[in-house]
mmCIF file of C-alpha atoms and ligand atoms in Angstrom:
data_model
loop_
_atom_site.group_PDB
_atom_site.id
_atom_site.type_symbol
_atom_site.label_atom_id
_atom_site.label_comp_id
_atom_site.label_asym_id
_atom_site.label_seq_id
_atom_site.Cartn_x
_atom_site.Cartn_y
_atom_site.Cartn_z
ATOM 1 C CA MET A 263 -9.616 -75.979 -118.170
ATOM 2 C CA PHE A 264 -6.631 -73.958 -116.966
ATOM 3 C CA ILE A 265 -6.460 -70.402 -118.348
ATOM 4 C CA THR A 266 -3.628 -67.989 -117.577
ATOM 5 C CA PHE A 267 -3.482 -64.203 -117.922
ATOM 6 C CA GLU A 268 -0.141 -62.741 -118.971
ATOM 7 C CA GLY A 269 1.278 -59.323 -119.806
ATOM 8 C CA GLY A 270 3.217 -56.394 -118.424
ATOM 9 C CA GLU A 271 2.441 -54.105 -115.513
ATOM 10 C CA GLY A 272 -0.966 -52.386 -115.700
ATOM 11 C CA ALA A 273 -2.070 -54.308 -118.787
ATOM 12 C CA GLY A 274 -5.454 -55.064 -117.196
ATOM 13 C CA LYS A 275 -4.979 -58.734 -116.239
ATOM 14 C CA SER A 276 -6.452 -58.500 -112.747
ATOM 15 C CA THR A 277 -9.402 -56.454 -114.028
ATOM 16 C CA GLN A 278 -10.190 -58.903 -116.812
ATOM 17 C CA ILE A 279 -9.703 -62.104 -114.810
ATOM 18 C CA GLN A 280 -12.517 -60.981 -112.516
ATOM 19 C CA LYS A 281 -14.732 -60.059 -115.487
ATOM 20 C CA LEU A 282 -14.240 -63.472 -117.064
ATOM 21 C CA ALA A 283 -14.843 -65.235 -113.742
ATOM 22 C CA ASP A 284 -18.099 -63.303 -113.215
ATOM 23 C CA HIS A 285 -19.258 -64.080 -116.727
ATOM 24 C CA LEU A 286 -18.465 -67.796 -116.543
ATOM 25 C CA THR A 287 -20.027 -68.050 -113.078
ATOM 26 C CA SER A 288 -23.215 -66.413 -114.378
ATOM 27 C CA LEU A 289 -23.359 -69.207 -116.965
ATOM 28 C CA GLY A 290 -23.297 -71.772 -114.167
ATOM 29 C CA LYS A 291 -19.632 -72.780 -114.502
ATOM 30 C CA ASP A 292 -17.577 -73.685 -111.469
ATOM 31 C CA VAL A 293 -14.713 -71.157 -111.553
ATOM 32 C CA ILE A 294 -11.828 -70.317 -109.277
ATOM 33 C CA VAL A 295 -9.557 -67.290 -109.585
ATOM 34 C CA THR A 296 -6.006 -67.449 -108.344
ATOM 35 C CA ARG A 297 -2.697 -65.716 -108.892
ATOM 36 C CA GLU A 298 1.046 -66.114 -108.999
ATOM 37 C CA PRO A 299 3.352 -65.919 -107.332
ATOM 38 C CA GLY A 300 1.147 -67.174 -104.506
ATOM 39 C CA GLY A 301 -2.340 -68.610 -104.589
ATOM 40 C CA THR A 302 -2.127 -70.665 -101.376
ATOM 41 C CA PRO A 303 -1.096 -69.516 -97.868
ATOM 42 C CA ASP A 304 2.404 -71.019 -98.059
ATOM 43 C CA ALA A 305 3.005 -69.890 -101.646
ATOM 44 C CA GLU A 306 1.856 -66.375 -100.651
ATOM 45 C CA LYS A 307 4.642 -66.345 -98.042
ATOM 46 C CA ILE A 308 7.145 -66.945 -100.845
ATOM 47 C CA ARG A 309 5.377 -64.192 -102.829
ATOM 48 C CA ASP A 310 5.977 -61.713 -100.004
ATOM 49 C CA LEU A 311 9.718 -62.202 -100.464
ATOM 50 C CA LEU A 312 9.586 -62.057 -104.250
ATOM 51 C CA VAL A 313 7.544 -58.860 -104.501
ATOM 52 C CA SER A 314 9.425 -57.019 -101.778
ATOM 53 C CA LYS A 315 11.595 -54.227 -103.135
ATOM 54 C CA HIS A 316 14.493 -55.185 -100.856
ATOM 55 C CA THR A 317 14.926 -58.347 -102.966
ATOM 56 C CA ALA A 318 15.127 -56.392 -106.249
ATOM 57 C CA ASN A 319 18.895 -56.933 -106.452
ATOM 58 C CA TRP A 320 18.820 -60.686 -105.823
ATOM 59 C CA ASP A 321 20.440 -62.917 -108.401
ATOM 60 C CA PRO A 322 17.526 -63.598 -110.778
ATOM 61 C CA VAL A 323 18.171 -67.371 -110.662
ATOM 62 C CA THR A 324 17.219 -67.167 -106.976
ATOM 63 C CA ASP A 325 13.914 -65.671 -108.109
ATOM 64 C CA VAL A 326 13.413 -68.526 -110.581
ATOM 65 C CA LEU A 327 14.017 -71.153 -107.886
ATOM 66 C CA LEU A 328 11.579 -69.500 -105.478
ATOM 67 C CA LEU A 329 8.998 -68.911 -108.211
ATOM 68 C CA PHE A 330 8.946 -72.596 -109.094
ATOM 69 C CA ALA A 331 8.918 -73.613 -105.425
ATOM 70 C CA ALA A 332 5.819 -71.455 -104.966
ATOM 71 C CA ARG A 333 4.366 -72.712 -108.250
ATOM 72 C CA LYS A 334 4.735 -76.348 -107.247
ATOM 73 C CA ILE A 335 2.955 -75.743 -103.937
ATOM 74 C CA HIS A 336 0.216 -73.828 -105.780
ATOM 75 C CA MET A 337 -0.228 -76.630 -108.311
ATOM 76 C CA GLN A 338 -0.292 -79.428 -105.770
ATOM 77 C CA GLU A 339 -2.554 -77.720 -103.256
ATOM 78 C CA LEU A 340 -4.935 -75.788 -105.483
ATOM 79 C CA ILE A 341 -4.618 -75.931 -109.270
ATOM 80 C CA LEU A 342 -4.479 -79.690 -109.892
ATOM 81 C CA PRO A 343 -7.125 -80.661 -107.301
ATOM 82 C CA SER A 344 -9.461 -77.999 -108.751
ATOM 83 C CA LEU A 345 -8.935 -79.194 -112.328
ATOM 84 C CA ARG A 346 -9.524 -82.809 -111.286
ATOM 85 C CA THR A 347 -12.924 -81.873 -109.888
ATOM 86 C CA GLY A 348 -13.861 -80.164 -113.149
ATOM 87 C CA LYS A 349 -13.418 -76.537 -112.175
ATOM 88 C CA ILE A 350 -12.249 -73.832 -114.565
ATOM 89 C CA VAL A 351 -9.104 -72.334 -113.060
ATOM 90 C CA LEU A 352 -8.207 -68.747 -114.006
ATOM 91 C CA CYS A 353 -4.696 -67.750 -112.958
ATOM 92 C CA ASP A 354 -3.205 -64.244 -112.962
ATOM 93 C CA ARG A 355 0.364 -64.986 -114.227
ATOM 94 C CA PHE A 356 2.062 -68.407 -114.417
ATOM 95 C CA THR A 357 5.241 -69.964 -115.926
ATOM 96 C CA ASP A 358 5.242 -67.540 -118.872
ATOM 97 C CA SER A 359 5.800 -64.651 -116.442
ATOM 98 C CA THR A 360 8.985 -66.382 -115.254
ATOM 99 C CA ARG A 361 10.100 -66.931 -118.852
ATOM 100 C CA VAL A 362 9.515 -63.272 -119.669
ATOM 101 C CA TYR A 363 10.477 -61.410 -116.450
ATOM 102 C CA GLN A 364 13.442 -63.518 -115.318
ATOM 103 C CA GLY A 365 14.385 -64.602 -118.871
ATOM 104 C CA ASP A 366 13.842 -61.693 -121.268
ATOM 105 C CA GLY A 367 13.790 -59.055 -118.536
ATOM 106 C CA LEU A 368 16.615 -60.117 -116.237
ATOM 107 C CA GLY A 369 18.743 -62.251 -118.557
ATOM 108 C CA VAL A 370 18.401 -65.775 -117.114
ATOM 109 C CA SER A 371 19.008 -68.172 -120.004
ATOM 110 C CA PRO A 372 15.948 -69.978 -121.346
ATOM 111 C CA ASP A 373 17.764 -73.325 -120.865
ATOM 112 C CA VAL A 374 18.165 -72.666 -117.138
ATOM 113 C CA ILE A 375 14.511 -71.652 -116.789
ATOM 114 C CA GLU A 376 13.220 -74.651 -118.750
ATOM 115 C CA SER A 377 15.422 -77.048 -116.807
ATOM 116 C CA ILE A 378 14.232 -75.735 -113.416
ATOM 117 C CA LYS A 379 10.683 -75.756 -114.775
ATOM 118 C CA THR A 380 10.880 -79.389 -115.895
ATOM 119 C CA THR A 381 12.475 -80.469 -112.611
ATOM 120 C CA SER A 382 9.783 -78.776 -110.561
ATOM 121 C CA ILE A 383 6.519 -79.046 -112.495
ATOM 122 C CA GLY A 384 7.325 -81.317 -115.442
ATOM 123 C CA ALA A 385 5.519 -80.768 -118.755
ATOM 124 C CA PHE A 386 2.554 -78.948 -117.241
ATOM 125 C CA GLU A 387 1.389 -75.885 -119.199
ATOM 126 C CA PRO A 388 -1.897 -73.953 -119.311
ATOM 127 C CA ASP A 389 -4.611 -74.994 -121.764
ATOM 128 C CA LEU A 390 -5.017 -71.394 -122.859
ATOM 129 C CA THR A 391 -2.898 -68.296 -122.222
ATOM 130 C CA LEU A 392 -4.221 -64.784 -122.866
ATOM 131 C CA VAL A 393 -1.332 -62.465 -123.699
ATOM 132 C CA PHE A 394 -2.257 -58.813 -123.108
ATOM 133 C CA ASP A 395 -0.818 -56.524 -125.770
ATOM 134 C CA ILE A 396 -0.347 -52.914 -124.657
ATOM 135 C CA SER A 397 2.716 -50.652 -124.830
ATOM 136 C CA PRO A 398 4.697 -50.422 -121.590
ATOM 137 C CA GLU A 399 4.081 -46.664 -121.531
ATOM 138 C CA GLN A 400 0.308 -47.137 -121.559
ATOM 139 C CA GLY A 401 0.430 -50.028 -119.087
ATOM 140 C CA LEU A 402 2.648 -48.173 -116.625
ATOM 141 C CA THR A 403 0.410 -45.101 -116.825
ATOM 142 C CA ARG A 404 -2.490 -47.312 -115.746
ATOM 143 C CA ALA A 405 -0.390 -48.966 -113.039
ATOM 144 C CA HIS A 406 0.650 -45.608 -111.604
ATOM 145 C CA LYS A 407 -2.951 -44.450 -111.624
ATOM 146 C CA ARG A 408 -3.878 -47.625 -109.735
ATOM 147 C CA ALA A 409 -1.114 -46.971 -107.186
ATOM 148 C CA ASP A 410 -2.442 -43.432 -106.639
ATOM 149 C CA GLU A 411 -6.022 -44.675 -106.257
ATOM 150 C CA THR A 412 -5.338 -47.597 -103.970
ATOM 151 C CA GLY A 413 -2.373 -46.139 -102.093
ATOM 152 C CA GLU A 414 -0.786 -49.553 -102.661
ATOM 153 C CA GLY A 415 2.546 -48.146 -103.818
ATOM 154 C CA ASP A 416 4.076 -49.387 -107.019
ATOM 155 C CA HIS A 417 5.159 -52.954 -107.571
ATOM 156 C CA LYS A 418 8.761 -54.122 -107.583
ATOM 157 C CA TYR A 419 9.217 -54.007 -111.359
ATOM 158 C CA GLU A 420 7.315 -50.772 -112.016
ATOM 159 C CA GLY A 421 10.430 -48.762 -111.082
ATOM 160 C CA PHE A 422 12.677 -50.615 -113.558
ATOM 161 C CA ASP A 423 13.768 -48.666 -116.665
ATOM 162 C CA MET A 424 11.855 -48.572 -119.964
ATOM 163 C CA ASP A 425 14.382 -50.856 -121.678
ATOM 164 C CA PHE A 426 13.428 -53.538 -119.183
ATOM 165 C CA HIS A 427 9.713 -53.050 -119.848
ATOM 166 C CA TRP A 428 10.233 -53.178 -123.599
ATOM 167 C CA ARG A 429 12.181 -56.443 -123.219
ATOM 168 C CA LEU A 430 9.139 -57.793 -121.349
ATOM 169 C CA TYR A 431 6.861 -56.585 -124.118
ATOM 170 C CA ASN A 432 8.961 -58.228 -126.829
ATOM 171 C CA GLY A 433 9.237 -61.411 -124.760
ATOM 172 C CA TYR A 434 5.455 -61.610 -124.491
ATOM 173 C CA MET A 435 4.988 -61.085 -128.217
ATOM 174 C CA GLU A 436 7.522 -63.874 -128.891
ATOM 175 C CA LEU A 437 5.507 -66.237 -126.698
ATOM 176 C CA LEU A 438 2.656 -65.950 -129.196
ATOM 177 C CA SER A 439 4.803 -67.471 -131.932
ATOM 178 C CA LYS A 440 6.637 -69.899 -129.618
ATOM 179 C CA TYR A 441 3.448 -71.459 -128.221
ATOM 180 C CA PRO A 442 0.837 -70.756 -130.897
ATOM 181 C CA GLU A 443 -1.361 -73.699 -129.872
ATOM 182 C CA ARG A 444 -2.192 -72.229 -126.441
ATOM 183 C CA CYS A 445 -1.337 -68.507 -126.603
ATOM 184 C CA ARG A 446 -3.799 -65.911 -127.872
ATOM 185 C CA ARG A 447 -3.151 -62.166 -128.212
ATOM 186 C CA VAL A 448 -5.566 -59.783 -126.519
ATOM 187 C CA ASP A 449 -5.586 -56.160 -127.682
ATOM 188 C CA ALA A 450 -5.507 -54.554 -124.231
ATOM 189 C CA THR A 451 -5.682 -50.914 -125.345
ATOM 190 C CA GLY A 452 -9.490 -50.498 -125.506
ATOM 191 C CA ASP A 453 -12.080 -50.043 -122.790
ATOM 192 C CA VAL A 454 -12.715 -52.659 -120.100
ATOM 193 C CA ILE A 455 -16.013 -53.901 -121.583
ATOM 194 C CA SER A 456 -14.802 -54.426 -125.140
ATOM 195 C CA ILE A 457 -11.683 -56.250 -123.933
ATOM 196 C CA ALA A 458 -13.864 -58.472 -121.743
ATOM 197 C CA GLU A 459 -16.027 -59.314 -124.769
ATOM 198 C CA ALA A 460 -12.984 -60.136 -126.893
ATOM 199 C CA ILE A 461 -11.654 -62.417 -124.142
ATOM 200 C CA PHE A 462 -14.976 -64.184 -123.812
ATOM 201 C CA ASP A 463 -14.995 -64.812 -127.579
ATOM 202 C CA ILE A 464 -11.496 -66.320 -127.412
ATOM 203 C CA VAL A 465 -12.423 -68.550 -124.473
ATOM 204 C CA THR A 466 -15.651 -69.814 -126.003
ATOM 205 C CA ALA A 467 -13.924 -70.521 -129.319
ATOM 206 C CA TYR A 468 -11.135 -72.493 -127.674
ATOM 207 C CA PRO A 469 -11.398 -76.282 -127.738
ATOM 208 C CA GLU A 470 -11.681 -77.703 -124.242
ATOM 209 C CA SER A 471 -9.690 -80.740 -125.320
ATOM 210 C CA GLY A 472 -6.286 -79.342 -124.399
ATOM 211 C CA CYS A 473 -5.919 -81.612 -121.377
ATOM 212 C CA GLN A 474 -2.340 -82.127 -120.309
ATOM 213 C CA ALA A 475 -0.885 -85.600 -119.983
ATOM 214 C CA ALA A 476 0.981 -84.281 -116.936
ATOM 215 C CA ARG A 477 -2.283 -83.601 -115.153
ATOM 216 C CA SER A 478 -3.547 -87.167 -114.818
HETATM 217 N N1 LIG B 708 -9.171 -51.212 -120.391
HETATM 218 C C1 LIG B 708 -8.804 -50.352 -119.436
HETATM 219 N N2 LIG B 708 -8.823 -49.016 -119.669
HETATM 220 C C2 LIG B 708 -8.426 -48.147 -118.696
HETATM 221 N N3 LIG B 708 -8.025 -48.504 -117.457
HETATM 222 C C3 LIG B 708 -7.979 -49.820 -117.182
HETATM 223 C C4 LIG B 708 -8.357 -50.802 -118.132
HETATM 224 N N4 LIG B 708 -8.211 -52.025 -117.576
HETATM 225 C C5 LIG B 708 -7.751 -51.819 -116.318
HETATM 226 N N5 LIG B 708 -7.626 -50.494 -116.068
HETATM 227 C C6 LIG B 708 -7.137 -49.861 -114.835
HETATM 228 O O1 LIG B 708 -5.711 -49.862 -114.928
HETATM 229 C C7 LIG B 708 -5.126 -50.228 -113.683
HETATM 230 C C8 LIG B 708 -4.305 -51.510 -113.879
HETATM 231 O O2 LIG B 708 -5.188 -52.586 -114.196
HETATM 232 P P1 LIG B 708 -4.928 -54.044 -113.604
HETATM 233 O O3 LIG B 708 -6.082 -54.890 -113.987
HETATM 234 O O4 LIG B 708 -4.616 -53.934 -112.145
HETATM 235 O O5 LIG B 708 -3.610 -54.453 -114.426
HETATM 236 P P2 LIG B 708 -2.581 -55.665 -114.193
HETATM 237 O O6 LIG B 708 -3.223 -56.634 -113.267
HETATM 238 O O7 LIG B 708 -2.338 -56.218 -115.557
HETATM 239 O O8 LIG B 708 -1.329 -55.036 -113.632
HETATM 240 C C9 LIG B 708 -6.277 -50.360 -112.695
HETATM 241 O O9 LIG B 708 -6.415 -49.140 -111.999
HETATM 242 C C10 LIG B 708 -7.473 -50.636 -113.578
HETATM 243 O O10 LIG B 708 -8.667 -50.174 -112.996
HETATM 244 MG MG1 LIG B 709 -2.555 -57.429 -111.478
#
């Protein structure tokens, strides 16, 4: 089963992916946690370019091309081989992030994104996508707190204006109605433990039959 975690900056994706992995592992499941862009050494090199602030003014179609280049490497080297051996793969961001950030956020047309997507990875989609619902104000407050605590500095998109972050938010909410068979909303405003419990309920209720034809 391939489960993706989606949502804006500071929504709690990276926190919750680890919680779910720990829980599933404690039940004896074979789980791997990965992330995008990146996930393998070569794809992480592409990530370094994409997340660097000096590329913030690139044409967003360039981002889309690099994101799918990295995604294809990640799928071929890690995601598909892991799924074929029966592992549960948890991925922090995937194609939906490209749809929302480069599409809704930066104005690349959905047709262009879907055409590059189909050319690079075909019909492949996650079995289940958890869409974290939290206002951009709340999410960014968390993200800034994280930056202060870790000294990591803020991420490329954290400095973009609030209009941009609200376009991301609306794009994510639209995904829920566009792909209702695989997307589930997660109320991300509560405490870490109650969100983790809600996510575990969604995952255990989800039929494991959503295997993709494109995977075989
Ligand atoms: N439910 C929560 N309540 C309060 N703080 C949270 C919660 N979930 C995560 N955090 C904190 O908020 C920051 C951002 O969380 P993170 O998981 O890194 O978000 P994301 O990966 O979606 O950007 C981190 O410092 C994290 O510890
Ligand atoms: Mg994160």
